[in-house]
């Protein structure tokens, strides 16, 4: 504004005076009340004529606002908007008020403005929206009760909630609904119905506080908003009212009740709900209570209306005994107040319960429910306990005394006591046995049906068990739910492909079975070829690609077993053998399979026992790794030994895969890792540059806690991360690369080095090099074997060393046994050499003397 400093001319002054007087006239003639107040003193600075008339005061200027506007007050109103605007000078307030002085309702608008002396003053304007006289009472108030009607009630409720918000207070909104009003009107007439309403409203109204709001929502529903109270206080308050009404009923001996149902909702200062939303929430709460009471009444009425129930007397215990004897189903009864269950003797017998009465049924029976059905079972029961459902029909499998899962169908109902609380939950459990013959997930026949069909099969036949290889990876990579969908898809596809040749079954986990009429091995091989072709197709589900292979084991009836148990045991043995030795292939049961598997089982039993007995018979040996530049030994590889007198020739190449298959490698692997790190700690005192190479199985890496275990072990023993090498075999890496990649990255971030072991022994060697997640490449000893006669091997070693150096990997050649081998390899400049020639695996003492000799 460029003319701020410009001197005022006469014309300007004249214009200003005229303008001022015009504005003054306008403000005085306006049909709204306007005044300004000094917020420091509460003194009125200006009040327009309309407001003076409304409040019947001639000379308000210079007087305190409350003296004029609220003559009974001795100070500023507690909820004066001036207080709020002083703290929030840039805001404005819009609100409604009722003035008892002049009996009017005003729509107010307040804000701070600059006064003539530049001071910030309170500017108030208000419009009289409704006269508070008798004629107009009808509009604001409900005629019958004299409390606000819905329209105004809503308005005041909004104002109260906003006010509470500003004051940092809560409101409790209560909605109540008078019971049986319709019935009272119909039976005793409307005057009596009106009387009931008036008695209830009067009883409440006389006990409310000034700041509470009370209005009629519709015919028999009313709303009260309690200012600055807790839900518990109001719950108590309303219950007291109900008690008082009950007392009135009794004293007057009326044929009807003064009674209502109510719901409560706490409106906090964080509330963002609109009034209508709050009302519908309270309505919902009230409705729940109403439903409960109706139910209770219905029960009572039923008892009273049916003379038979009242008059017919019988012994309930005998009834129970009679029912137990006359049904094949199991009867259960639960006292919902104590949670104690009673089961019939047949059920106790079938499931080997400790007794008929169980106070911890959830634990005793819960343990017997099949893992896949537990969720459904628990959810269903929770709904009953929470009162969200009064009855249930649920089917699930439970383990009986013979360790077999049987299907049970449970139907039960909750009965309430006269106060509307859950009293008993009782019903029947039907033992369906194997009646449910379909697998829930895939829709295929399940394992019970598998057993039944084999037992009933006529003539010769064959069975092929299929197992998905590394299915755990699909679950790990995506989710269990995703995995379930893949199982469903595979099952359905097998069903479609072999609809003529075989009956398909889903067994536990990721296993399927084919039952076929043929006994020709060639036909079975062809069938398996079709399965392999199916596996090799590109698969994706919801745009997520996945790959899988299948391993199979087949048996032929009756040559491989003429009883179900024997036949299936042999089929399972063949599959297990295939999983360990011939993945992605079909194996037939034969004597070699039987022998190897039984040796495998024997070793597994003994070795498991040793692991649980403080790693008895286990030890570590150490093989030096020599630098080809200066022949120094700064690196050593830890190799595990198991020296059991009964199994003298079982080396780690044999027992590690067994333990990988059983999962026991996880426990043993931790022991090996700790032992090797502790050994490293000791040798660091002789050679601070010593580095320990530890073989780790991919099974260990897939465990969730592997990283934290490694970190904790290295930290607590206190060795440098950079002097620890983890060796992972190429084959395990290739098979599980996607799942292992993330953990390898994390290990390397810690500073741990990763070596790819047995490089060149698998099929994906070069492929793995591309991504470079390793530090060291250990070329498999099979390339050194026979380099004298096989020039190709030498060329491979030469090219791989060059390639690895090009990609900045450190290269180690394994299995150098002779001086000749060493001489042939050295010109290609490998970084390290490991083999019998430079040092055999040796005990820790021997290795130490080796170190000390240097
Ligand atoms: P690897 O990791 O490739 O270990 C090298 C194997 O080659 C060792 O066999 C070692 O004794 C042998 N070896 C070393 N130099 C020569 C040589 O010049 N000529 C010949 N013929 N062999 C040599 P070992 O100790 O029987 O271990 C076999 C495999 O068992 C290991 O192969 C490794 O994959 C696994 N293994 C051994 N210890 C552990 C362990 O603690 N944890 C895990 N997960 N696997 C282990
Ligand atoms: Ca190794
Ligand atoms: Ca190796």
Short mmCIF file of C-alpha atoms and ligand atoms in Angstrom, two decimals, residues 619-621 623 637-641 651-657 660 665 668-669 672-673 694-698 700 727 729 757-758 778 780-781 784-785 814-818 821 834-841, ligand 1:
data_model
loop_
_atom_site.label_atom_id
_atom_site.label_comp_id
_atom_site.label_asym_id
_atom_site.label_seq_id
_atom_site.Cartn_x
_atom_site.Cartn_y
_atom_site.Cartn_z
CA UNK A 619 35.15 -84.57 16.74
CA UNK A 620 36.67 -82.09 14.33
CA UNK A 621 39.85 -82.49 12.29
CA UNK A 623 43.17 -79.62 7.07
CA UNK A 637 39.30 -76.14 7.04
CA UNK A 638 37.38 -77.85 9.85
CA UNK A 639 36.05 -81.31 8.91
CA UNK A 640 33.68 -83.32 11.03
CA UNK A 641 34.32 -86.92 12.15
CA UNK A 651 32.58 -90.44 6.87
CA UNK A 652 30.90 -87.04 6.74
CA UNK A 653 30.14 -87.55 3.02
CA UNK A 654 27.78 -90.29 4.26
CA UNK A 655 26.43 -89.11 7.60
CA UNK A 656 26.00 -85.40 6.82
CA UNK A 657 23.32 -86.06 4.14
CA UNK A 660 20.39 -83.15 6.56
CA UNK A 665 22.26 -81.30 11.07
CA UNK A 668 25.10 -80.78 15.13
CA UNK A 669 26.00 -77.90 12.79
CA UNK A 672 30.59 -77.82 14.85
CA UNK A 673 30.45 -74.06 14.29
CA UNK A 694 33.66 -74.13 8.23
CA UNK A 695 31.37 -76.33 6.14
CA UNK A 696 27.75 -75.32 6.61
CA UNK A 697 24.78 -77.19 5.24
CA UNK A 698 22.09 -75.32 3.30
CA UNK A 700 21.26 -74.77 8.52
CA UNK A 727 31.75 -73.09 2.81
CA UNK A 729 28.49 -76.69 -1.68
CA UNK A 757 32.72 -75.62 -2.38
CA UNK A 758 33.04 -78.44 -4.93
CA UNK A 778 37.01 -74.08 -4.42
CA UNK A 780 36.26 -79.68 -6.97
CA UNK A 781 38.86 -82.39 -6.49
CA UNK A 784 42.56 -82.84 -10.19
CA UNK A 785 41.92 -86.60 -10.23
CA UNK A 814 41.20 -79.04 -3.76
CA UNK A 815 42.50 -82.59 -3.69
CA UNK A 816 46.17 -82.17 -4.66
CA UNK A 817 47.64 -85.51 -3.67
CA UNK A 818 51.02 -85.58 -5.41
CA UNK A 821 49.65 -82.73 -9.64
CA UNK A 834 44.43 -77.92 -0.34
CA UNK A 835 45.11 -81.64 -0.47
CA UNK A 836 46.85 -84.63 1.05
CA UNK A 837 50.12 -83.48 -0.51
CA UNK A 838 50.22 -80.22 1.47
CA UNK A 839 48.57 -81.64 4.56
CA UNK A 840 46.00 -84.27 5.52
CA UNK A 841 43.09 -83.48 7.84
P1 LIG B 1 34.66 -81.08 1.41
O1 LIG B 1 34.13 -79.89 2.12
O2 LIG B 1 34.91 -80.94 -0.03
O3 LIG B 1 35.94 -81.49 2.20
C1 LIG B 1 37.07 -81.97 1.61
C2 LIG B 1 37.06 -83.46 1.63
O4 LIG B 1 38.09 -83.95 0.80
C3 LIG B 1 37.33 -84.01 3.00
O5 LIG B 1 36.69 -85.23 3.10
C4 LIG B 1 38.82 -84.23 2.97
O6 LIG B 1 39.27 -85.18 3.89
C5 LIG B 1 39.01 -84.72 1.56
N1 LIG B 1 40.33 -84.41 1.05
C6 LIG B 1 41.14 -83.39 1.33
N2 LIG B 1 42.27 -83.45 0.59
C7 LIG B 1 42.17 -84.56 -0.18
C8 LIG B 1 42.98 -85.18 -1.16
O7 LIG B 1 44.09 -84.73 -1.48
N3 LIG B 1 42.52 -86.32 -1.74
C9 LIG B 1 41.32 -86.85 -1.41
N4 LIG B 1 40.94 -87.97 -1.99
N5 LIG B 1 40.50 -86.30 -0.50
C10 LIG B 1 40.94 -85.16 0.10
P2 LIG B 1 35.80 -85.57 4.30
O8 LIG B 1 36.40 -85.04 5.53
O9 LIG B 1 35.47 -87.00 4.22
O10 LIG B 1 34.48 -84.72 4.04
C11 LIG B 1 33.64 -85.01 3.00
C12 LIG B 1 32.61 -83.97 2.85
O11 LIG B 1 31.73 -83.97 3.95
C13 LIG B 1 33.17 -82.59 2.83
O12 LIG B 1 33.66 -82.29 1.58
C14 LIG B 1 32.00 -81.78 3.20
O13 LIG B 1 31.17 -81.56 2.11
C15 LIG B 1 31.32 -82.69 4.19
N6 LIG B 1 31.69 -82.25 5.54
C16 LIG B 1 32.78 -82.57 6.26
N7 LIG B 1 32.75 -81.97 7.44
C17 LIG B 1 31.61 -81.26 7.48
C18 LIG B 1 31.02 -80.40 8.43
O14 LIG B 1 31.54 -80.13 9.52
N8 LIG B 1 29.82 -79.84 8.11
C19 LIG B 1 29.23 -80.09 6.91
N9 LIG B 1 28.05 -79.50 6.65
N10 LIG B 1 29.77 -80.85 5.99
C20 LIG B 1 30.97 -81.45 6.27
#
